[in-house]
PDB file of C-alpha atoms in Angstrom:
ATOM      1  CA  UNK W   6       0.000   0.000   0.000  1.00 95.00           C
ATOM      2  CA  UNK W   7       0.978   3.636  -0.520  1.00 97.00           C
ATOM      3  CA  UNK W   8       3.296   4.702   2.517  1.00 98.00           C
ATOM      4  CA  UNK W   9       4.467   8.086   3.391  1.00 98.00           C
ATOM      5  CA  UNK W  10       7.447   7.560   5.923  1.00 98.00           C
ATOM      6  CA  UNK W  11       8.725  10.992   7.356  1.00 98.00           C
ATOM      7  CA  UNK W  12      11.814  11.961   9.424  1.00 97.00           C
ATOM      8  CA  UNK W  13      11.290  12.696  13.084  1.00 96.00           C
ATOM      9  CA  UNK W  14      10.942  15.656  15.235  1.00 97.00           C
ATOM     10  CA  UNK W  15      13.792  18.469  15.000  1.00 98.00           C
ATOM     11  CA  UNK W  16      14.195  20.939  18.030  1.00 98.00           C
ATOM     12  CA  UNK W  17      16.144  23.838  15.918  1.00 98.00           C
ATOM     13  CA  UNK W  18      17.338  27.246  17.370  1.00 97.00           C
ATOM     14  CA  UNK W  19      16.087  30.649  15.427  1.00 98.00           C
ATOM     15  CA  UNK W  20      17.610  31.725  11.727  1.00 98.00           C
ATOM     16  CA  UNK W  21      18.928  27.876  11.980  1.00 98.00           C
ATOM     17  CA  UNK W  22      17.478  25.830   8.757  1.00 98.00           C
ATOM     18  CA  UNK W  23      16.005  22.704   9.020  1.00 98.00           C
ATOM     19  CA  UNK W  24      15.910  20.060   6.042  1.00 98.00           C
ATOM     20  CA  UNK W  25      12.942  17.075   6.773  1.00 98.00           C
ATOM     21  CA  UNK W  26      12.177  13.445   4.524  1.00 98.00           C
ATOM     22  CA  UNK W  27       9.735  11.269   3.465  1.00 98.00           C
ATOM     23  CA  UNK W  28       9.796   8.356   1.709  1.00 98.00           C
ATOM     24  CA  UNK W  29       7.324   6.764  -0.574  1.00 98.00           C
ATOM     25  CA  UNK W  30       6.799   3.854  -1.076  1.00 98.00           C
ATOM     26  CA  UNK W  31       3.838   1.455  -2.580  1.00 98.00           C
ATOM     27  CA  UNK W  32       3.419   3.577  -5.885  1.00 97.00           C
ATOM     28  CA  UNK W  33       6.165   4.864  -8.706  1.00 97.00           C
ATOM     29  CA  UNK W  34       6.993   7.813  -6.626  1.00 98.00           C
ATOM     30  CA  UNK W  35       7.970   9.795 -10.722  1.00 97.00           C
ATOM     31  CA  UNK W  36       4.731   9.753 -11.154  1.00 96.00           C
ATOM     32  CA  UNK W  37       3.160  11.562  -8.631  1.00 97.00           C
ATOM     33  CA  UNK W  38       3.599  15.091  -7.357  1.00 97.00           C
ATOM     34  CA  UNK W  39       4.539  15.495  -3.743  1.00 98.00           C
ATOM     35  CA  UNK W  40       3.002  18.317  -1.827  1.00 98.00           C
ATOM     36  CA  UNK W  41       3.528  19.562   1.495  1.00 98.00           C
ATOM     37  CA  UNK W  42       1.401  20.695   4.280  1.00 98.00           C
ATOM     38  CA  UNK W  43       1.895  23.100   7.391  1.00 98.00           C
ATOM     39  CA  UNK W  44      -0.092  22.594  10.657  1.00 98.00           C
ATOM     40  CA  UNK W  45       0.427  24.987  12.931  1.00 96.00           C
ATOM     41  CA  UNK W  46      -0.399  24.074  16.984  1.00 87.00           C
ATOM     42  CA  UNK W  47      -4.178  23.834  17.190  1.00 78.00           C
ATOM     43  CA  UNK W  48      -4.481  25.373  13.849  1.00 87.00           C
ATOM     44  CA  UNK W  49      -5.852  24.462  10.350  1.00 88.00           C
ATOM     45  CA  UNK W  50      -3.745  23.619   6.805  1.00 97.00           C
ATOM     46  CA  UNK W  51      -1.343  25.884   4.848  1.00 98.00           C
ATOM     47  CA  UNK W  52      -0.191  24.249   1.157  1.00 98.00           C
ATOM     48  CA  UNK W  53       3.284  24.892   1.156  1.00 98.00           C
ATOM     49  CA  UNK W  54       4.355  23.520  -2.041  1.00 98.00           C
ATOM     50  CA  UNK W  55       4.878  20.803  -4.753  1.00 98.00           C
ATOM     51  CA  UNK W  56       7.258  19.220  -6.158  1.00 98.00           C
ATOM     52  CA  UNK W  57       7.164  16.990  -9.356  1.00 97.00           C
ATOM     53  CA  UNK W  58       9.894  14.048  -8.907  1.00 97.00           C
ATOM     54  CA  UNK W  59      10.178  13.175 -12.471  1.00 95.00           C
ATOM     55  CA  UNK W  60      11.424  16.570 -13.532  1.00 95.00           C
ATOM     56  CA  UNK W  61      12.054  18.286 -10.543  1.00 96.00           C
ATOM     57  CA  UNK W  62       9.041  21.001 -11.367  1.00 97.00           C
ATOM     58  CA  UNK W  63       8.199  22.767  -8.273  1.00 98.00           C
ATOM     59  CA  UNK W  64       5.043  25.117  -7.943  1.00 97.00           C
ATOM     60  CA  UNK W  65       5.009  26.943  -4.721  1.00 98.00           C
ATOM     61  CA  UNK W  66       2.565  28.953  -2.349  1.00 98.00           C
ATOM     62  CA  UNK W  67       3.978  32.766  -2.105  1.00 98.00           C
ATOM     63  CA  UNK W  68       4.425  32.905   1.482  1.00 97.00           C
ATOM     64  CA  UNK W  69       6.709  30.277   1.616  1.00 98.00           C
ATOM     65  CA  UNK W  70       9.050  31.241  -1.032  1.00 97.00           C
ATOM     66  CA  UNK W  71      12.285  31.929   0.136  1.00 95.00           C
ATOM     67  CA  UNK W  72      11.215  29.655   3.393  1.00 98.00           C
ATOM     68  CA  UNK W  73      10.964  26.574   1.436  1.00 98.00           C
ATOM     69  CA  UNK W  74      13.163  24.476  -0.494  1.00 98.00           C
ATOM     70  CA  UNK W  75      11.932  20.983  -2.049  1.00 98.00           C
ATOM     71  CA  UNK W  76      13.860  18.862  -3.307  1.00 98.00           C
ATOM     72  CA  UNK W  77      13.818  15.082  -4.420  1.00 98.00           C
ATOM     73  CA  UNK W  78      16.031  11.782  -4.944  1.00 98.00           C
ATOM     74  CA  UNK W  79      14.871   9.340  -7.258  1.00 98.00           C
ATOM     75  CA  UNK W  80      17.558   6.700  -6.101  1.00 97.00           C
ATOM     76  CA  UNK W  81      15.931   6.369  -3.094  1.00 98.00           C
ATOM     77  CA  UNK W  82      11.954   7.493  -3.472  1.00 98.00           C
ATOM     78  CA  UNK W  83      12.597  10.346  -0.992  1.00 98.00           C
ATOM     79  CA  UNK W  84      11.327  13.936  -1.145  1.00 98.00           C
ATOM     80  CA  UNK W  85      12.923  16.672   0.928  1.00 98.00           C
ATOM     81  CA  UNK W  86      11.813  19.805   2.354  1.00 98.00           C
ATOM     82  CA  UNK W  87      14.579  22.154   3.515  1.00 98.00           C
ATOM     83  CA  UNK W  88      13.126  25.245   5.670  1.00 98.00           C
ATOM     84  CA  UNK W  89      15.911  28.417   6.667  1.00 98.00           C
ATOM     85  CA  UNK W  90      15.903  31.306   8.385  1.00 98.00           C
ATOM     86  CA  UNK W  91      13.430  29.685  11.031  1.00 98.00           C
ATOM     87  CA  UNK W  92      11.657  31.789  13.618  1.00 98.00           C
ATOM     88  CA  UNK W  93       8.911  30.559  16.230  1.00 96.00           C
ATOM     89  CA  UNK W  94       6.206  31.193  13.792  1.00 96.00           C
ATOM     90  CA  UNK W  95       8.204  28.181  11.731  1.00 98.00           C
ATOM     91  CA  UNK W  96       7.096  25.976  14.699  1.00 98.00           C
ATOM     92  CA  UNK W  97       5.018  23.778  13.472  1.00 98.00           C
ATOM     93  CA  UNK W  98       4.142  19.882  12.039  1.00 98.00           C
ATOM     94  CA  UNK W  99       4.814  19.602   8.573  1.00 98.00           C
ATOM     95  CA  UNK W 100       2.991  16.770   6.284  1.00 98.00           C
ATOM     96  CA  UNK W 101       4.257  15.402   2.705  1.00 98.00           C
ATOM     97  CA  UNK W 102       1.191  13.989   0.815  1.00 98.00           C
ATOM     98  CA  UNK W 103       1.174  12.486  -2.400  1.00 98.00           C
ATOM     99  CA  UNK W 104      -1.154  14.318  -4.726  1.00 96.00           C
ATOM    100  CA  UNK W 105      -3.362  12.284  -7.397  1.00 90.00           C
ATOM    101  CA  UNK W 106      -2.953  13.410 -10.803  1.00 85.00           C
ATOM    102  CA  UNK W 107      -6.875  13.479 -12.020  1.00 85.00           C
ATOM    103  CA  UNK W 108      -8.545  15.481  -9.568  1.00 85.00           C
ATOM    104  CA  UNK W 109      -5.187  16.744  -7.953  1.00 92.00           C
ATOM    105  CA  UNK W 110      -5.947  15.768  -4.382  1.00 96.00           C
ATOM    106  CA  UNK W 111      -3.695  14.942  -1.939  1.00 97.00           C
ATOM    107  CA  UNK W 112      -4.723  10.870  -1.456  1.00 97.00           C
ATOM    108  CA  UNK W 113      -1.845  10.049   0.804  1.00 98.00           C
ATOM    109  CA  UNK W 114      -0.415  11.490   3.795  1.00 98.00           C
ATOM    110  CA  UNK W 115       2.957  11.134   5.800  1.00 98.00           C
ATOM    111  CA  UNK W 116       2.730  10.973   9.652  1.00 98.00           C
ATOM    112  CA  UNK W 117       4.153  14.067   9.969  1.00 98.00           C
ATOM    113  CA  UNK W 118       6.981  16.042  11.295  1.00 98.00           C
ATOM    114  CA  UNK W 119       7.317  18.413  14.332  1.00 98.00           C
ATOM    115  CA  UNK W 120       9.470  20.987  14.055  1.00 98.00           C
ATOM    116  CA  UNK W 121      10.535  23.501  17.222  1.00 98.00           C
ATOM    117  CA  UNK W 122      12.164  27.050  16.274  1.00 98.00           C
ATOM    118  CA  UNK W 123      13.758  27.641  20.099  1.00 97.00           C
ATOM    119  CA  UNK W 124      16.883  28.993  21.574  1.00 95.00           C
TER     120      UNK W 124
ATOM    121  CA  UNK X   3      -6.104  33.121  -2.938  1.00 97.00           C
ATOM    122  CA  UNK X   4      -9.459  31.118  -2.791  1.00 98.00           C
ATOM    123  CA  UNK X   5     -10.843  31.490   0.760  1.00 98.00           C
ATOM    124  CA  UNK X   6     -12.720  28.581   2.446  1.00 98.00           C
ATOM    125  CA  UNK X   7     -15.220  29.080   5.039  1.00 98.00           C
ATOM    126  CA  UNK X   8     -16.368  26.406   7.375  1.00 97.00           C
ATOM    127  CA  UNK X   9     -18.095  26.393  10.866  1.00 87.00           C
ATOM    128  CA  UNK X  10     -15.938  26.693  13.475  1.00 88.00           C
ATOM    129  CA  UNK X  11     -17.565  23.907  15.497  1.00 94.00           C
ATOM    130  CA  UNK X  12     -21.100  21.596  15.519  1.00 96.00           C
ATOM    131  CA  UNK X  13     -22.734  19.461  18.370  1.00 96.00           C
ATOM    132  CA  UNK X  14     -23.931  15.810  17.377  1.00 95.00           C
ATOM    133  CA  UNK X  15     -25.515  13.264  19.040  1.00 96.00           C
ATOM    134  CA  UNK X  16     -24.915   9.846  17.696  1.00 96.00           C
ATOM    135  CA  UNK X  17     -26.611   7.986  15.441  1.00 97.00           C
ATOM    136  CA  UNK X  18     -27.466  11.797  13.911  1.00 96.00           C
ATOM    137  CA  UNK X  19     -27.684  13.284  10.595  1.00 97.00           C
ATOM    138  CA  UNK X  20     -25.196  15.794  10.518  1.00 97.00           C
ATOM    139  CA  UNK X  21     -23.705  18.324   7.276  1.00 97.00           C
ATOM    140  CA  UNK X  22     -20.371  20.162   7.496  1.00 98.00           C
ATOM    141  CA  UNK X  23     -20.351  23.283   4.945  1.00 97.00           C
ATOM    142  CA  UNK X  24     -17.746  24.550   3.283  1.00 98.00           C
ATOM    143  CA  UNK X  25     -18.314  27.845   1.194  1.00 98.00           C
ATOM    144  CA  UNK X  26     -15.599  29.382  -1.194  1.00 98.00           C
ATOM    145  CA  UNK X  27     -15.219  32.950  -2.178  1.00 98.00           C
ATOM    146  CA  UNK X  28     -14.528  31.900  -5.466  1.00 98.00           C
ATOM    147  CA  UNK X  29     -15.910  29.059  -8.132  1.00 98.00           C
ATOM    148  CA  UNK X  30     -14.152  25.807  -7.703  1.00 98.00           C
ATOM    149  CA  UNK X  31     -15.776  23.833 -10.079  1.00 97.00           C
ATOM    150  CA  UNK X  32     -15.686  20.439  -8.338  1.00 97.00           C
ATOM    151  CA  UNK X  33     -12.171  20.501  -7.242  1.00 97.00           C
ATOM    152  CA  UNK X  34     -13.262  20.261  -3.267  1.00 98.00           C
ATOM    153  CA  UNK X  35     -11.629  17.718  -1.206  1.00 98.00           C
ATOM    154  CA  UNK X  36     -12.886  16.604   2.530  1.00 98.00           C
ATOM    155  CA  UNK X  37     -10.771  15.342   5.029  1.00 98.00           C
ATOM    156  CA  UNK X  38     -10.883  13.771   8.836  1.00 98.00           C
ATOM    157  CA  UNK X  39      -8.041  14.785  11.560  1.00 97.00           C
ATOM    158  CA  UNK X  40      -8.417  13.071  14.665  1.00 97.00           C
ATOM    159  CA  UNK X  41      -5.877  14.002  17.489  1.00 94.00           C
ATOM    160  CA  UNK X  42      -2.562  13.616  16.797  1.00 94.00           C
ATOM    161  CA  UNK X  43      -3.198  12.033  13.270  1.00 97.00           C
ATOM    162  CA  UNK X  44      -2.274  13.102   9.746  1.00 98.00           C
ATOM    163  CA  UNK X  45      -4.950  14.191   7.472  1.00 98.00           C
ATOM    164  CA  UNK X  46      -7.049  11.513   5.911  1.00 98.00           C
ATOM    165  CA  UNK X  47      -8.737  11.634   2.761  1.00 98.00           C
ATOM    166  CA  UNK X  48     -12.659  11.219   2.733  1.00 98.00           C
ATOM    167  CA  UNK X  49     -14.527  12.541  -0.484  1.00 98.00           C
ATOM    168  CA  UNK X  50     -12.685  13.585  -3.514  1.00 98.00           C
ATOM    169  CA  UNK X  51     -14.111  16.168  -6.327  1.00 97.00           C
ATOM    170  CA  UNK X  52     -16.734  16.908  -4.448  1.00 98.00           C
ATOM    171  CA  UNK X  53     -18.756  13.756  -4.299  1.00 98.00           C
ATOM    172  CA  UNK X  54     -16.551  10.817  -4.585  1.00 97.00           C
ATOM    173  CA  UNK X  55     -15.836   8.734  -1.498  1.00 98.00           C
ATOM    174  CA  UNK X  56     -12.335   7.314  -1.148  1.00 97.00           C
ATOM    175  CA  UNK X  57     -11.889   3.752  -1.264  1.00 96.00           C
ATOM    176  CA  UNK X  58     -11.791   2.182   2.099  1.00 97.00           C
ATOM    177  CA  UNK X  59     -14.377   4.625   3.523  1.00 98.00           C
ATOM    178  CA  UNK X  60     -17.206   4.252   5.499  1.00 98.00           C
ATOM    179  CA  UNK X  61     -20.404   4.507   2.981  1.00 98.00           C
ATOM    180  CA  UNK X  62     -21.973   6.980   5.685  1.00 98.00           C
ATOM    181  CA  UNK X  63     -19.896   9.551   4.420  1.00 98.00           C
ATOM    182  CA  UNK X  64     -20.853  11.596   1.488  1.00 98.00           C
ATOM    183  CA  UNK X  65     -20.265  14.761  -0.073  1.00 98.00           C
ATOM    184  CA  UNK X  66     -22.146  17.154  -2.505  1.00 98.00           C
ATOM    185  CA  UNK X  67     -21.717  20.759  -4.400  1.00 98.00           C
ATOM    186  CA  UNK X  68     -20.304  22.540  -7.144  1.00 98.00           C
ATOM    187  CA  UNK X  69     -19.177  25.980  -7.843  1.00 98.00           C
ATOM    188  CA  UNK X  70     -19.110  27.865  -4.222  1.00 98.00           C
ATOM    189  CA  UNK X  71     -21.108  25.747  -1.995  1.00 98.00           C
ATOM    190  CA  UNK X  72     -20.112  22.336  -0.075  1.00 98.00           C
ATOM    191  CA  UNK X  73     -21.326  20.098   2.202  1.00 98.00           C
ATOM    192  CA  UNK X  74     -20.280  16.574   3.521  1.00 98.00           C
ATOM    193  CA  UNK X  75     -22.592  14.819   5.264  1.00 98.00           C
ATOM    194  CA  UNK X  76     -22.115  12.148   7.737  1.00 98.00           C
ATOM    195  CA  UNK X  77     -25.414   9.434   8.246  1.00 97.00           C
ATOM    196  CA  UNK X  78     -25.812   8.302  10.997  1.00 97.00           C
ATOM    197  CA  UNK X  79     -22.880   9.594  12.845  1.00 98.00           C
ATOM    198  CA  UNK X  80     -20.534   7.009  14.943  1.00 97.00           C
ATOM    199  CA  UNK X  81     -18.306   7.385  17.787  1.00 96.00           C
ATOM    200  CA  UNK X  82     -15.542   7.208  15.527  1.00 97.00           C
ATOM    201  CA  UNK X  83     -16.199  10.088  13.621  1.00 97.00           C
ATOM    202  CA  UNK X  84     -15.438  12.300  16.284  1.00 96.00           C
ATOM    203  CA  UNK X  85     -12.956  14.810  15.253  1.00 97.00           C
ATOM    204  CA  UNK X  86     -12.180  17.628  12.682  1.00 97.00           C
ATOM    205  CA  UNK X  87     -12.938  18.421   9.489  1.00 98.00           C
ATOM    206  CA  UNK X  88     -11.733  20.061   6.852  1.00 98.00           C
ATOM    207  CA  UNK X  89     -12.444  21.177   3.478  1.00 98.00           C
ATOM    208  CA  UNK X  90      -9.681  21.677   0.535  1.00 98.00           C
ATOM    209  CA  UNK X  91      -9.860  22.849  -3.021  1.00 98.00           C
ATOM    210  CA  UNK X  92      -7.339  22.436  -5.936  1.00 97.00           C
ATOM    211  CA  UNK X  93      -8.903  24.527  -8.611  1.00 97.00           C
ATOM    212  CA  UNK X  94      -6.106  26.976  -8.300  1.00 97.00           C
ATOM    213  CA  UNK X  95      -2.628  27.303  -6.854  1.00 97.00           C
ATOM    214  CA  UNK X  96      -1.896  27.659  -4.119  1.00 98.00           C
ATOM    215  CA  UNK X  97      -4.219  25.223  -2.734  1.00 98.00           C
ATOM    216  CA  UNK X  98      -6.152  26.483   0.744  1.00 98.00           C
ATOM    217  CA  UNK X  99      -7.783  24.308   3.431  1.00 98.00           C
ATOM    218  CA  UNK X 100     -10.999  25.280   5.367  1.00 98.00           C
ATOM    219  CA  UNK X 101     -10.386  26.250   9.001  1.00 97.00           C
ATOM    220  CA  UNK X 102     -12.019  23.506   9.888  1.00 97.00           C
ATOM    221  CA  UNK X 103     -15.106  22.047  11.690  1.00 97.00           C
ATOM    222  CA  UNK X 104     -14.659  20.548  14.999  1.00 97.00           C
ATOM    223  CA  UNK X 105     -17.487  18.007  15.265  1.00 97.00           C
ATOM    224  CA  UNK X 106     -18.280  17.404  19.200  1.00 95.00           C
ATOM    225  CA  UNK X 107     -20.742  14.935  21.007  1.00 93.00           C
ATOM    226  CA  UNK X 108     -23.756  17.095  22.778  1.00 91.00           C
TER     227      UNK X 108
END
């Protein structure tokens, strides 16, 4: 079945960067864009971005420009998500999701990753 | 960016009727998305385009709308379904979530 396997929590210290993984597996992982998602504490969804493995496209919410860097390795069926400059409002659990091609949803999600901006 | 608007919260008693909305500020065709987050979980994937249940769940869950206007609608609601909702469309970039409905027992 289609697994999403990320990388575990990360306790970083502010205008440190952070870089996260998740691994498919279960599906071609080229075939399929990878998106991820920002959950704030308590708080609802943010898109940050996609990234298309087979090319490397990327397509990208404006807010996170700059914050975001995505990145993928085909060797391996991994996607990466490298955040910088963090700050406390960076604090937050951050989702990969696989989206489906034909009605571009996201069909599959990692567990997550928790990620605390703190000196 | 399309904004999605969703009660904050709804009371339910089970074995209930109950419909979550989900209003856009803009047309989204059909590309709205529903999904459950129980504590602690990741995001899982309910109806697709509007009215299409995922494979693997629960017939009691089904969805409806077009253009602006959303509901999904849980019959008869279970224990299990306690949790939150939330809507998502992919019409345009960037994609935006719903705030989210927090469905509680009365």
């Amino acid at each position: 079945q289609v697994k999403l396997l990320q990388s575990g929590a990360a306790l970083v210290k502010p205008g440190a960067s952070v870089k996260m993984s998740c691994k498919a597996s279960g599906y071609t992982f080229t075939d399929y864009w990878v998106s991820w998602v920002k959950q704030s504490h308590g708080k609802s969804l943010e898109w940050i971005g996609e990234i298309y493995p087979n090319s490397g496209a990327t397509n990208f919410n404006e807010k996170f420009k700059g914050k975001a860097t995505l990145t993928v390795d085909k060797s391996t069926s991994t996607a990466y998500m490298e955040l910088s400059r963090l700050t406390s409002e960076d604090s937050a659990i951050y989702y990969c999701t696989r989206k489906e091609e034909w009605a571009y949803v996201m069909d599959a999600w990692g567990q997550g990753a928790s990620v605390t901006v703190s000196s | 960016d399309t904004v999605l608007t969703q009660s904050p919260a709804l009371a339910v008693s089970l074995g209930q009727r109950v419909t979550i909305s989900c209003r856009a500020s803009k047309s989204v065709s059909t590309y709205m998305h529903w999904y459950q987050q129980k504590s602690g979980q990741q995001p899982k994937l309910l109806i697709y385009s509007a009215s299409n249940l995922e494979s693997g769940v629960p017939s009691r869950f089904s969805g409806s709308g077009s253009g602006t206007d959303f509901t999904l609608t849980i019959d008869p609601v279970e224990a299990d379904d306690i949790a939150n909702y939330y809507c998502q469309q992919s019409n345009e970039l960037p994609y935006t979530f719903g705030a989210g409905t927090k469905l509680e027992l009365k």
